[in-house]
Structure formats: structure tokens, C-alpha cells
Short mmCIF file of C-alpha atoms and ligand atoms in Angstrom, two decimals:
data_model
loop_
_atom_site.label_atom_id
_atom_site.label_comp_id
_atom_site.label_asym_id
_atom_site.label_seq_id
_atom_site.Cartn_x
_atom_site.Cartn_y
_atom_site.Cartn_z
CA UNK A 33 -17.39 -83.53 -35.07
CA UNK A 34 -15.69 -80.21 -35.74
CA UNK A 35 -14.82 -79.42 -39.35
CA UNK A 36 -11.45 -77.85 -40.10
CA UNK A 37 -10.28 -76.57 -43.50
CA UNK A 38 -6.64 -76.32 -44.46
CA UNK A 39 -6.43 -73.39 -46.87
CA UNK A 40 -3.58 -73.02 -49.36
CA UNK A 41 -1.87 -69.65 -49.64
CA UNK A 42 -0.16 -69.57 -53.00
CA UNK A 43 -1.29 -69.78 -56.60
CA UNK A 44 2.24 -69.39 -58.00
CA UNK A 45 3.17 -71.92 -60.72
CA UNK A 46 5.66 -74.30 -59.09
CA UNK A 47 4.50 -73.28 -55.62
CA UNK A 48 5.88 -75.03 -52.53
CA UNK A 49 2.55 -74.43 -50.85
CA UNK A 50 0.77 -77.55 -52.00
CA UNK A 51 3.39 -79.90 -50.51
CA UNK A 52 3.10 -78.12 -47.17
CA UNK A 53 -0.71 -78.04 -47.19
CA UNK A 54 -0.89 -81.74 -48.09
CA UNK A 55 1.53 -82.55 -45.23
CA UNK A 56 -0.70 -80.61 -42.82
CA UNK A 57 -3.76 -82.48 -44.11
CA UNK A 58 -2.18 -85.94 -43.91
CA UNK A 59 -0.82 -85.37 -40.40
CA UNK A 60 -4.07 -83.82 -39.18
CA UNK A 61 -6.07 -86.75 -40.50
CA UNK A 62 -4.10 -89.15 -38.28
CA UNK A 63 -5.65 -87.46 -35.21
CA UNK A 64 -9.26 -88.55 -35.85
CA UNK A 65 -10.49 -85.70 -33.62
CA UNK A 66 -12.07 -83.57 -36.35
CA UNK A 67 -13.00 -83.71 -40.01
CA UNK A 68 -10.10 -82.15 -41.95
CA UNK A 69 -10.34 -81.01 -45.60
CA UNK A 70 -8.15 -79.14 -48.03
CA UNK A 71 -9.44 -75.94 -49.64
CA UNK A 72 -7.13 -74.94 -52.47
CA UNK A 73 -7.63 -71.28 -53.39
CA UNK A 74 -6.23 -72.09 -56.82
CA UNK A 75 -9.41 -74.09 -57.59
CA UNK A 76 -11.57 -70.98 -57.14
CA UNK A 77 -9.78 -68.72 -59.67
CA UNK A 78 -10.50 -65.65 -57.59
CA UNK A 79 -9.56 -62.47 -59.47
CA UNK A 80 -8.39 -59.45 -57.48
CA UNK A 81 -11.46 -58.55 -55.42
CA UNK A 82 -14.19 -57.58 -57.88
CA UNK A 83 -17.32 -57.43 -55.71
CA UNK A 84 -19.09 -54.04 -55.81
CA UNK A 85 -20.07 -54.21 -52.12
CA UNK A 86 -17.78 -55.00 -49.18
CA UNK A 87 -18.17 -58.58 -47.96
CA UNK A 88 -19.87 -57.42 -44.75
CA UNK A 89 -23.05 -56.69 -46.76
CA UNK A 90 -23.25 -60.39 -47.63
CA UNK A 91 -24.68 -59.57 -51.09
CA UNK A 92 -22.35 -61.33 -53.47
CA UNK A 93 -22.69 -60.69 -57.19
CA UNK A 94 -20.14 -62.99 -58.76
CA UNK A 95 -20.25 -66.74 -59.21
CA UNK A 96 -16.66 -67.19 -57.99
CA UNK A 97 -17.48 -65.34 -54.75
CA UNK A 98 -20.58 -67.44 -54.16
CA UNK A 99 -18.60 -70.64 -54.79
CA UNK A 100 -15.83 -69.53 -52.39
CA UNK A 101 -18.44 -68.56 -49.78
CA UNK A 102 -20.19 -71.95 -50.06
CA UNK A 103 -16.83 -73.73 -49.68
CA UNK A 104 -15.63 -71.74 -46.65
CA UNK A 105 -18.88 -71.37 -44.68
CA UNK A 106 -19.38 -74.94 -43.34
CA UNK A 107 -16.12 -75.07 -41.36
CA UNK A 108 -15.58 -74.41 -37.65
CA UNK A 109 -11.92 -73.48 -38.02
CA UNK A 110 -9.12 -72.99 -40.51
CA UNK A 111 -5.42 -73.58 -40.93
CA UNK A 112 -3.92 -70.95 -43.22
CA UNK A 113 -0.79 -72.19 -44.98
CA UNK A 114 1.06 -69.06 -45.99
CA UNK A 115 4.31 -68.27 -47.75
CA UNK A 116 6.14 -65.05 -46.97
CA UNK A 117 6.38 -62.59 -49.85
CA UNK A 118 8.21 -59.33 -49.09
CA UNK A 119 7.74 -59.72 -45.33
CA UNK A 120 3.98 -60.22 -45.75
CA UNK A 121 1.56 -62.98 -46.73
CA UNK A 122 0.90 -63.61 -50.40
CA UNK A 123 -1.56 -61.30 -52.13
CA UNK A 124 -3.52 -64.44 -53.07
CA UNK A 125 -4.30 -65.40 -49.47
CA UNK A 126 -5.13 -61.82 -48.43
CA UNK A 127 -7.42 -61.51 -51.44
CA UNK A 128 -9.16 -64.80 -50.58
CA UNK A 129 -9.74 -63.56 -47.01
CA UNK A 130 -11.03 -60.16 -48.20
CA UNK A 131 -13.71 -61.77 -50.37
CA UNK A 132 -15.74 -62.98 -47.37
CA UNK A 133 -16.82 -61.80 -43.94
CA UNK A 134 -19.58 -63.61 -42.04
CA UNK A 135 -18.14 -66.95 -43.19
CA UNK A 136 -15.01 -66.33 -41.05
CA UNK A 137 -16.63 -64.74 -37.99
CA UNK A 138 -16.54 -66.37 -34.55
CA UNK A 139 -14.33 -69.21 -35.69
CA UNK A 140 -10.73 -70.15 -34.92
CA UNK A 141 -7.63 -69.99 -37.10
CA UNK A 142 -4.11 -71.42 -36.87
CA UNK A 143 -1.12 -70.72 -39.08
CA UNK A 144 1.57 -72.65 -40.90
CA UNK A 145 4.14 -70.29 -42.41
CA UNK A 146 7.21 -70.91 -44.50
CA UNK A 147 10.03 -68.86 -45.97
CA UNK A 148 13.63 -68.06 -45.23
CA UNK A 149 12.62 -66.89 -41.72
CA UNK A 150 9.85 -69.43 -41.11
CA UNK A 151 7.13 -67.22 -42.56
CA UNK A 152 6.84 -65.42 -39.21
CA UNK A 153 6.36 -61.95 -40.67
CA UNK A 154 3.62 -63.22 -42.99
CA UNK A 155 1.85 -64.82 -40.06
CA UNK A 156 2.11 -61.65 -37.94
CA UNK A 157 0.36 -59.72 -40.74
CA UNK A 158 -2.34 -62.37 -40.98
CA UNK A 159 -2.99 -62.16 -37.25
CA UNK A 160 -3.97 -58.49 -37.72
CA UNK A 161 -6.30 -59.41 -40.57
CA UNK A 162 -7.80 -62.25 -38.52
CA UNK A 163 -8.70 -59.79 -35.73
CA UNK A 164 -10.76 -57.66 -38.10
CA UNK A 165 -12.51 -60.75 -39.48
CA UNK A 166 -13.38 -61.97 -35.94
CA UNK A 167 -11.27 -65.06 -36.50
CA UNK A 168 -9.70 -66.10 -33.20
CA UNK A 169 -6.01 -66.76 -33.87
CA UNK A 170 -4.31 -69.41 -31.74
CA UNK A 171 -0.85 -68.74 -30.35
CA UNK A 172 0.95 -71.92 -31.43
CA UNK A 173 2.12 -71.84 -35.04
CA UNK A 174 4.30 -73.83 -37.38
CA UNK A 175 7.40 -72.09 -38.76
CA UNK A 176 9.01 -73.88 -41.69
CA UNK A 177 12.39 -72.82 -42.99
CA UNK A 178 13.32 -72.93 -46.66
CA UNK A 179 16.86 -73.80 -45.47
CA UNK A 180 16.17 -76.67 -43.09
CA UNK A 181 12.69 -77.99 -43.93
CA UNK A 182 13.14 -78.09 -47.71
CA UNK A 183 15.83 -79.61 -49.90
CA UNK A 184 17.08 -77.20 -52.57
CA UNK A 185 14.39 -74.79 -51.35
CA UNK A 186 11.80 -76.88 -53.16
CA UNK A 187 11.46 -80.49 -51.91
CA UNK A 188 9.58 -80.42 -48.60
CA UNK A 189 11.33 -82.53 -45.93
CA UNK A 190 10.19 -81.10 -42.58
CA UNK A 191 12.34 -81.54 -39.48
CA UNK A 192 10.78 -84.04 -37.03
CA UNK A 193 10.13 -81.38 -34.40
CA UNK A 194 7.81 -79.52 -36.80
CA UNK A 195 5.33 -82.31 -36.33
CA UNK A 196 5.13 -81.51 -32.60
CA UNK A 197 4.58 -77.84 -33.51
CA UNK A 198 1.79 -78.82 -35.89
CA UNK A 199 -0.02 -80.92 -33.30
CA UNK A 200 0.38 -78.21 -30.65
CA UNK A 201 -1.23 -75.72 -33.03
CA UNK A 202 -4.04 -78.14 -33.93
CA UNK A 203 -4.71 -78.83 -30.22
CA UNK A 204 -5.26 -75.10 -29.62
CA UNK A 205 -7.24 -74.69 -32.83
CA UNK A 206 -9.69 -77.46 -31.95
CA UNK A 207 -10.14 -76.15 -28.40
CA UNK A 208 -11.08 -72.68 -29.64
CA UNK A 209 -13.11 -73.88 -32.62
CA UNK A 210 -15.21 -75.95 -30.21
CA UNK A 211 -15.47 -73.17 -27.62
CA UNK A 212 -16.79 -70.72 -30.22
CA UNK A 213 -19.41 -73.07 -31.64
CA UNK A 214 -22.17 -72.16 -29.13
CA UNK A 215 -21.60 -68.47 -29.93
CA UNK A 216 -22.14 -69.11 -33.64
CA UNK A 217 -25.22 -71.21 -32.95
CA UNK A 218 -26.66 -68.43 -30.78
CA UNK A 219 -26.03 -65.86 -33.55
CA UNK A 220 -27.61 -68.18 -36.15
CA UNK A 221 -30.74 -68.79 -34.07
CA UNK A 222 -31.09 -65.03 -33.38
CA UNK A 223 -30.90 -64.42 -37.14
CA UNK A 224 -33.48 -67.13 -37.82
CA UNK A 225 -35.96 -65.72 -35.28
CA UNK A 226 -35.45 -62.20 -36.69
CA UNK A 227 -36.22 -63.51 -40.19
CA UNK A 228 -39.33 -65.31 -38.87
CA UNK A 229 -40.54 -62.12 -37.18
CA UNK A 230 -40.10 -60.21 -40.44
CA UNK A 231 -42.08 -62.87 -42.33
CA UNK A 232 -44.90 -62.81 -39.76
CA UNK A 233 -45.06 -59.00 -39.59
C1 LIG B 154 7.63 -62.24 -54.58
C2 LIG B 154 8.39 -63.02 -53.56
C3 LIG B 154 8.84 -62.41 -52.42
C4 LIG B 154 9.49 -63.13 -51.42
N1 LIG B 154 9.85 -62.51 -50.28
C5 LIG B 154 10.28 -63.25 -49.23
C6 LIG B 154 10.48 -62.62 -47.96
O1 LIG B 154 10.29 -61.45 -47.78
N2 LIG B 154 10.88 -63.42 -46.93
C7 LIG B 154 11.07 -64.76 -47.08
O2 LIG B 154 11.37 -65.43 -46.10
N3 LIG B 154 10.91 -65.36 -48.27
C8 LIG B 154 10.51 -64.65 -49.35
N4 LIG B 154 10.30 -65.24 -50.56
C9 LIG B 154 10.58 -66.67 -50.68
C10 LIG B 154 9.30 -67.47 -50.54
O3 LIG B 154 8.88 -67.54 -49.21
C11 LIG B 154 9.49 -68.87 -51.10
O4 LIG B 154 9.85 -68.76 -52.46
C12 LIG B 154 8.24 -69.73 -50.98
O5 LIG B 154 8.49 -71.00 -51.51
C13 LIG B 154 7.08 -69.09 -51.74
O6 LIG B 154 5.92 -69.84 -51.61
P1 LIG B 154 5.29 -70.65 -52.83
O7 LIG B 154 6.43 -71.43 -53.45
O8 LIG B 154 4.30 -71.56 -52.24
O9 LIG B 154 4.70 -69.64 -53.76
C14 LIG B 154 9.71 -64.52 -51.59
C15 LIG B 154 9.27 -65.14 -52.77
C16 LIG B 154 8.61 -64.41 -53.73
C17 LIG B 154 8.10 -65.13 -54.96
#
């Protein structure tokens, strides 16, 4: 079964993010077509990127990076739940993405955005970042409005049609996460045979 992580995108005290991420998780778990889990970036206490080498070197120095890497690596796809801050995603979610590289590559990603304009500008930024990380971004996305999907901008009460949007996004996410799996397996077996050759040399 494919494994999908729903990743939170805010560490702000009083954040709306957790309500949205938990809604995504609970709705996704009704599908029984993949194993869905929540990864809360708040639990990893990631400081602003403090690794000496770029993530592409895959030589992490810090315990928090290694813990984040171990948490992210096992999944086949991700749902990023992002707020919009100043027409962009939160610094917290960008920072969490920047920490890693190979863990994201050749996997699929879908987006749930929220804000006064449905988080669309935040998601557009994240699509650019996803391209560089070799994360295949699916077209369907969930746009949640602070005006119509929250009461008093804080109590999450999504409009019924947002559920259809969520399932449409998850349908695409699972299709691509599954389609990319053989590619990852091929890359992993090539790495393993390279390592074996080095050992036998
Ligand atoms: C620093 C900051 C900048 C924001 N800028 C925008 C913005 O540009 N567009 C928008 O739609 N909402 C904006 N908002 C509103 C947030 O999307 C809204 O407060 C949301 O609940 C924030 O997510 P969080 O509660 O999970 O941290 C901003 C909020 C903050 C704190």
C-alpha cells in the first residue's frame, strides 16, 4: 500500500493549520486506498536551516535534520498544508523542504492552501520549489477561504464542496505516487549495486 504523509505548514502559536491538516487526515483515512499519516513540522523544532552542506550532499550533521529525514523518507507522496503569508508559503514550510533533498525526489505532492484568497499564491510558489526537488505536483488542489471555510477566521468549517476538491486531489496524488514508485525502486537498486561494486573492488 502506498504511504502518504500530510505535512503541516505552520508553527505559529494559535495556528489554523492543525485543524486543516487533521481534517485532511481524517477524510483521507476514510478512503482506505493508502496509508495516511500526519507529519507535524512543529514536532521537529527545525531551526532556520543550519546544515553546513546543501541537502543534496546527503551528509547531515544535526540530530534534528536526521530525525526529519527519517520521518520524511518512507513516504511515497505528500500533502502540503500551507497557509499564505505575504503572498507566499510560510517560512516554516519552505525551511522544512530546504532541509532535505533525496527524501523528496521522484515522489508526488498535492497541496491544500488556505488564506483570504484560498492560499493560491502560496501554492503557486510551492509548485516552483517542488520542481527543483523533483517532487511531481498534481494539478488538483484544495483552496480554503478564511471567509467561507472558517468561522471568525479561526474555527474551521469547510464548505461541503471542498471535500470533493480534496478527494480529486488525492486521486491524482495516489495515481502519480504509484506511477513513480518503479522509478524510485530502479534508482535504489542502482545505488545498491554501485555500493556493492565499491565494496568488492
Ligand atoms: C505574516 C502573515 C502574513 C499574511 N499574509 C497573507 C497574505 O498575503 N494573503 C492571505 O490570504 N492571507 C495572509 N495572512 C493570513 C493567513 O493566511 C491566516 O492568518 C492563516 O490562518 C495563517 O495560517 P496559520 O494560522 O496556520 O499560521 C497572513 C498572516 C500572517 C501571520
